[in-house]
PDB file of C-alpha atoms and ligand atoms in Angstrom:
ATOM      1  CA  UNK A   1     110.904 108.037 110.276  1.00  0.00           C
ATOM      2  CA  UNK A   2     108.046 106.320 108.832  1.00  0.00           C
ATOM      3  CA  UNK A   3     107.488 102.933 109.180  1.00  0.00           C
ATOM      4  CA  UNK A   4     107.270 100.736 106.305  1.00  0.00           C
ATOM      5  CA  UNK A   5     105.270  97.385 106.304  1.00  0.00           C
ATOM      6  CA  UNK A   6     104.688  94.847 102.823  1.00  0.00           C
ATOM      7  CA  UNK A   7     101.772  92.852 103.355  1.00  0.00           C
ATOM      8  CA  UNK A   8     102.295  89.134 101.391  1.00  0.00           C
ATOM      9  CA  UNK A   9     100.156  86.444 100.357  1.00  0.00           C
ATOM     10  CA  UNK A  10      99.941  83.933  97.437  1.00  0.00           C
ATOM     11  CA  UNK A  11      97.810  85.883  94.670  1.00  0.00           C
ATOM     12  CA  UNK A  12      97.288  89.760  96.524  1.00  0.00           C
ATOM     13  CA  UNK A  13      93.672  89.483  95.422  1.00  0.00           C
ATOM     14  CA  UNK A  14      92.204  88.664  98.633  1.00  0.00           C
ATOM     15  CA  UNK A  15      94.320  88.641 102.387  1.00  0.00           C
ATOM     16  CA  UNK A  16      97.101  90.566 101.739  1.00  0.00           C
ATOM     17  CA  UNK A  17      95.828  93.473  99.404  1.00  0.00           C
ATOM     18  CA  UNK A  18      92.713  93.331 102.531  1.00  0.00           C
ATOM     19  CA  UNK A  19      95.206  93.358 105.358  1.00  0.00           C
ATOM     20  CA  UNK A  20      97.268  96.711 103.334  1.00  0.00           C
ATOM     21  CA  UNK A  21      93.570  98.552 103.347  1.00  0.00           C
ATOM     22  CA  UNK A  22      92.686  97.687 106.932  1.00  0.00           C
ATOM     23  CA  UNK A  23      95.861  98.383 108.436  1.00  0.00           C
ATOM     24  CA  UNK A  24      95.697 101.419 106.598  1.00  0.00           C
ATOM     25  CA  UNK A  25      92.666 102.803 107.912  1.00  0.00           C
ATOM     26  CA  UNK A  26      93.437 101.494 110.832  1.00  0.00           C
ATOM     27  CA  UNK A  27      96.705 103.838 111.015  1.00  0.00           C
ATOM     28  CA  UNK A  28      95.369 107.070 110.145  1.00  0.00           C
ATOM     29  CA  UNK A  29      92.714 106.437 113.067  1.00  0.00           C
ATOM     30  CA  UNK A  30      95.352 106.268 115.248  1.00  0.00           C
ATOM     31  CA  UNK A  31      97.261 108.848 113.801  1.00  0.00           C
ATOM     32  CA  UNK A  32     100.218 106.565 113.297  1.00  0.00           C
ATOM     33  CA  UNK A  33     102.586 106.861 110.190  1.00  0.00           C
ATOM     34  CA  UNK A  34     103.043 103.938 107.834  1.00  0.00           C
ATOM     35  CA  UNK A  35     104.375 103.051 104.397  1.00  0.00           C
ATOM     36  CA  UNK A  36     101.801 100.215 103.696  1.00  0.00           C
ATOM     37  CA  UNK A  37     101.934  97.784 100.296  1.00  0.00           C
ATOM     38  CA  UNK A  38     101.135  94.300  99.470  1.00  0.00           C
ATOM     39  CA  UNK A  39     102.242  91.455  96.960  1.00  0.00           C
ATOM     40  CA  UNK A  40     101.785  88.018  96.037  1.00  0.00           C
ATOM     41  CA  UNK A  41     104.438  85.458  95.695  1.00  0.00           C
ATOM     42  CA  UNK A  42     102.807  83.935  92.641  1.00  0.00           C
ATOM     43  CA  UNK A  43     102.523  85.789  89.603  1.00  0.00           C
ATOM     44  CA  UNK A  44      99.068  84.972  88.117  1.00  0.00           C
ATOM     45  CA  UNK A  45      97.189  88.082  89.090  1.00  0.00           C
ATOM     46  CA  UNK A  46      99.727  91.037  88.355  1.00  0.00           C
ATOM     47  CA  UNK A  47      98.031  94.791  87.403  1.00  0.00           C
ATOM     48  CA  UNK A  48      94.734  92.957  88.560  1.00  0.00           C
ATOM     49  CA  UNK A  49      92.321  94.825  90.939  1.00  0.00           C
ATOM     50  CA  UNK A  50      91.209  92.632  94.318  1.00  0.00           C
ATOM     51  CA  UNK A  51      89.001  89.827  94.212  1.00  0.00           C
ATOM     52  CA  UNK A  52      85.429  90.895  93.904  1.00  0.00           C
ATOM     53  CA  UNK A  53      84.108  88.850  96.563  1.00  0.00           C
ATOM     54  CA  UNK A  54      86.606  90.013  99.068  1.00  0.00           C
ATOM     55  CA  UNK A  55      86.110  93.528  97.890  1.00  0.00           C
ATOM     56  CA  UNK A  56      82.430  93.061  98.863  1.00  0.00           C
ATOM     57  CA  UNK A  57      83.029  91.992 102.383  1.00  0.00           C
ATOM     58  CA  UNK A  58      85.569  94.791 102.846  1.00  0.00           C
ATOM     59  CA  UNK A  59      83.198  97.634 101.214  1.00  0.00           C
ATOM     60  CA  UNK A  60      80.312  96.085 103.782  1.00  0.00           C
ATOM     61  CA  UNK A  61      82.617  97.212 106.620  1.00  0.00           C
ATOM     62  CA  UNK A  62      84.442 100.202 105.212  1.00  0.00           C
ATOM     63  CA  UNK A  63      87.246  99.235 103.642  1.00  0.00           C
ATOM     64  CA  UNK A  64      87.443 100.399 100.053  1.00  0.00           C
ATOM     65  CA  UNK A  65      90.037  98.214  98.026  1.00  0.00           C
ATOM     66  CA  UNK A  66      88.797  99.244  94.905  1.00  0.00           C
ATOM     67  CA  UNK A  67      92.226 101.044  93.591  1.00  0.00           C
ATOM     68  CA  UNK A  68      94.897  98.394  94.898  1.00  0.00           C
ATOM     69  CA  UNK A  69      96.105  96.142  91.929  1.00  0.00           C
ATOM     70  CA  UNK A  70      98.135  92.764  92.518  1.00  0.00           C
ATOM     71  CA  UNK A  71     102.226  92.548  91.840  1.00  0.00           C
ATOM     72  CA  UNK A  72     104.441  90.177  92.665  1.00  0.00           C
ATOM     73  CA  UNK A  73     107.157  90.176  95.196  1.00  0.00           C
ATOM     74  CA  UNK A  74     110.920  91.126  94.675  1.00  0.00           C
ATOM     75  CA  UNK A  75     114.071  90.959  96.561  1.00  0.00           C
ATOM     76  CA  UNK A  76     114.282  94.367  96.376  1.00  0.00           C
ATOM     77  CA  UNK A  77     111.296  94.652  98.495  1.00  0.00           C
ATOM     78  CA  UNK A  78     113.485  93.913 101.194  1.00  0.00           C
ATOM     79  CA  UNK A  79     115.767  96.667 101.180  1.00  0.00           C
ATOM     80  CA  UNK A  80     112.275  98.892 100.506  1.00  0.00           C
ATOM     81  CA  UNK A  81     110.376  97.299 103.500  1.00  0.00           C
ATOM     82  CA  UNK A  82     111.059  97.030 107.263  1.00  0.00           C
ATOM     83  CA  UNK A  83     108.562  94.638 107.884  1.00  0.00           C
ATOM     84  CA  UNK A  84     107.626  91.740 106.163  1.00  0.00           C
ATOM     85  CA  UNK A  85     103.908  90.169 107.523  1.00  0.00           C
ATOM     86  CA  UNK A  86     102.741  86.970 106.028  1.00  0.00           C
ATOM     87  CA  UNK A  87      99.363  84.863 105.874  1.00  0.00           C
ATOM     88  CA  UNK A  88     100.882  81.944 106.184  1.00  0.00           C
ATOM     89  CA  UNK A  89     103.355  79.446 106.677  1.00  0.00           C
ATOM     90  CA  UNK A  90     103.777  78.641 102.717  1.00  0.00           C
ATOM     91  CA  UNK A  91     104.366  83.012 102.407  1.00  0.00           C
ATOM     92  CA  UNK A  92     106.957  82.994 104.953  1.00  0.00           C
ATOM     93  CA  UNK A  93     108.935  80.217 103.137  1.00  0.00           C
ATOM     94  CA  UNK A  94     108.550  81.895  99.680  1.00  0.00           C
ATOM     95  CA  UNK A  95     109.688  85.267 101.390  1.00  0.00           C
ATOM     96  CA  UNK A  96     112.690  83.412 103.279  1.00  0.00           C
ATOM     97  CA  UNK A  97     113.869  81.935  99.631  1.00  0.00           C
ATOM     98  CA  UNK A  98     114.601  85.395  99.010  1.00  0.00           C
ATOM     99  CA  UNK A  99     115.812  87.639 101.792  1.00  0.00           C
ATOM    100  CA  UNK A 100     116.456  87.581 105.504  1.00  0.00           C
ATOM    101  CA  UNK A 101     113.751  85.464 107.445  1.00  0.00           C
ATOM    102  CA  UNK A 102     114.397  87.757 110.679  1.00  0.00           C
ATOM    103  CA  UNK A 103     112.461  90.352 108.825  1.00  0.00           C
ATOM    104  CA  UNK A 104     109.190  88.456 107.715  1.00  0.00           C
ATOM    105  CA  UNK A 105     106.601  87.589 110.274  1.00  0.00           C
ATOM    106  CA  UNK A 106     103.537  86.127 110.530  1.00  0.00           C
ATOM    107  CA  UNK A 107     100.585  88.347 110.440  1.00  0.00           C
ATOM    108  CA  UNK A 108      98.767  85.907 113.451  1.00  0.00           C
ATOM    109  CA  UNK A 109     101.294  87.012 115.450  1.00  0.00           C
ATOM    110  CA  UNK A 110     100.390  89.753 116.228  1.00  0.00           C
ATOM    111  CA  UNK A 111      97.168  88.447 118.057  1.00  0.00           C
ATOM    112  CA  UNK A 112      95.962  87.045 120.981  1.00  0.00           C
ATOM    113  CA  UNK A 113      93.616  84.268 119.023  1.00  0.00           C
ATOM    114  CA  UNK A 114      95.250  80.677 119.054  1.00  0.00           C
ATOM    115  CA  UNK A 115      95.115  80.871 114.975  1.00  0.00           C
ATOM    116  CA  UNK A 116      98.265  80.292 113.027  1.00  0.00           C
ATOM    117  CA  UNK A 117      97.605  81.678 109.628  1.00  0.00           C
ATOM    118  CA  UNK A 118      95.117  83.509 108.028  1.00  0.00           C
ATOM    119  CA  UNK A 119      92.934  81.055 105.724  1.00  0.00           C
ATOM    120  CA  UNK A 120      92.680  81.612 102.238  1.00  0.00           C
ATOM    121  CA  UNK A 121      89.518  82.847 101.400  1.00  0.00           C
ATOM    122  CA  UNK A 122      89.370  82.332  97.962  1.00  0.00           C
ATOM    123  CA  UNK A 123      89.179  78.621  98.537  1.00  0.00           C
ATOM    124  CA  UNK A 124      87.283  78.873 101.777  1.00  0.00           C
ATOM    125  CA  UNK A 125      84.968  81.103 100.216  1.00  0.00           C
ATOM    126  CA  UNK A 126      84.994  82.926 103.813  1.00  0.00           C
ATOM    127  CA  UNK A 127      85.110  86.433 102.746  1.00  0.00           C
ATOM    128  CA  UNK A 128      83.886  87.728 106.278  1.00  0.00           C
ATOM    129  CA  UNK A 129      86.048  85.286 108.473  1.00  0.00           C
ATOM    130  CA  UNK A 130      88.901  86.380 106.752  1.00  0.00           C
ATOM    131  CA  UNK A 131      88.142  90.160 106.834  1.00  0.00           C
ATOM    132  CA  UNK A 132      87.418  89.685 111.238  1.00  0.00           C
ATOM    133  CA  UNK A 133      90.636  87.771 111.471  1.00  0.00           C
ATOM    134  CA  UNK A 134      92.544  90.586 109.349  1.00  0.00           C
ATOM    135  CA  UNK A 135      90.918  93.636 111.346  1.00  0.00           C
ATOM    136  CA  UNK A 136      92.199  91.249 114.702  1.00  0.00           C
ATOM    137  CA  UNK A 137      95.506  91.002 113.441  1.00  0.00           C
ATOM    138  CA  UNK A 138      95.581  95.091 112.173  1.00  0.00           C
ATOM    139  CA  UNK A 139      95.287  96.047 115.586  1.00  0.00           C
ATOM    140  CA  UNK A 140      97.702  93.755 117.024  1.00  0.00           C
ATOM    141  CA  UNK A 141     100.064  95.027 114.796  1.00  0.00           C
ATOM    142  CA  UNK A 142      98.861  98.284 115.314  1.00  0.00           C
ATOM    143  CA  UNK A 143      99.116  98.322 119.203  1.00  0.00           C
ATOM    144  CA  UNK A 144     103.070  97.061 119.034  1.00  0.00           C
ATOM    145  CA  UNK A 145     103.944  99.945 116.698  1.00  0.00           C
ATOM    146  CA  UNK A 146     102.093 102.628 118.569  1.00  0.00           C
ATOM    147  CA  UNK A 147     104.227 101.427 121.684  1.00  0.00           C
ATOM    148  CA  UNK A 148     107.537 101.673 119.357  1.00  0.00           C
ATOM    149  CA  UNK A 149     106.679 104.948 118.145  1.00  0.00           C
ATOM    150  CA  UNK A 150     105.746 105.994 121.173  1.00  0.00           C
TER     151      UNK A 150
HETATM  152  P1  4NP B 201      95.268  85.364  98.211  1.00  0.00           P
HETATM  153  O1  4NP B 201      94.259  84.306  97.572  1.00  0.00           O
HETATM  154  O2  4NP B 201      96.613  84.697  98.329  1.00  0.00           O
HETATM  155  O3  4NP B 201      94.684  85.669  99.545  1.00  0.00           O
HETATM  156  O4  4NP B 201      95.260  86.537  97.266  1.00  0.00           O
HETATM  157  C1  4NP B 201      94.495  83.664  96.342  1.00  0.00           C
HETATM  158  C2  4NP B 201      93.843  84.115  95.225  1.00  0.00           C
HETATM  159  C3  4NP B 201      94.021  83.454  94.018  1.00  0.00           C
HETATM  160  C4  4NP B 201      94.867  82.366  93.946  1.00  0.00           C
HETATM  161  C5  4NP B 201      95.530  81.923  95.066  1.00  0.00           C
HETATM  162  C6  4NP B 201      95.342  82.576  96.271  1.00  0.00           C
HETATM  163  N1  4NP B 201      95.029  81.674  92.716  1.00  0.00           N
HETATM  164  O5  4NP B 201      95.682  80.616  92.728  1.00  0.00           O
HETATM  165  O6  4NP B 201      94.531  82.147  91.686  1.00  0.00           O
END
């Protein structure tokens, strides 16, 4: 049975709708099958496509975000999701407002690097940080559900 995985940040312009398209590719290299989406847990960007900017960086290495557009989050996405990988510490307390915190985790997890969150790019203006630390935490990810599936 497939595996299904909603990636969250604040606005799903810039990590989260990033860390869906990563992951993504990332998947099909490995030949592993996921259900991948992402949402925001504020509402200011709905039906809009990803931050240019970020869209940039990703293109530069590969990752083409151009058809993802932002929604919000819903309770129902836990009944629709398995998984539930956050940026950040503020993400995982919107998400545990409105379903079971056992299911949401922190994408930073998932790696080896002593980071805790994934910075915001679109205040840090680091496009290409972001993107490395995303790709980091893809594989991390990755590697733990290629040993479930396995
Ligand atoms: P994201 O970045 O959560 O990584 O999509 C943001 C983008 C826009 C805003 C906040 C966060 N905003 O407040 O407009």
């Amino acid at each position: 049975m497939t595996y299904r995985i909603l990636f969250v940040c604040l606005g799903n312009i810039c990590r989260s709708p990033t860390a869906e398209a990563v992951t993504r590719a990332k998947a099909a290299e490995r030949g592993l099958d996921v259900t991948l989406d992402s949402a925001g847990t504020g509402d200011w960007h709905i039906g809009k496509p990803p931050y240019g900017p970020m869209q940039e960086a990703a293109r530069t290495k590969g990752y083409d975000l151009s058809a993802l557009r932002a929604r919000q989050v819903a309770a129902s996405d836990f009944i629709e999701y398995d998984l539930i990988v956050v940026m950040d510490d503020d993400n995982a307390a919107d998400m545990a407002a409105i379903g079971p915190q056992d299911r949401v985790k922190l994408f930073t997890d998932f790696t080896s690097t002593t980071t805790t969150y994934v910075p915001d790019p679109y205040f840090t203006r680091d496009f290409d940080g972001a993107l490395a630390l995303i790709e980091d935490c893809a594989d991390g990810l990755l590697d733990r559900l290629g040993s479930r599936q396995a």
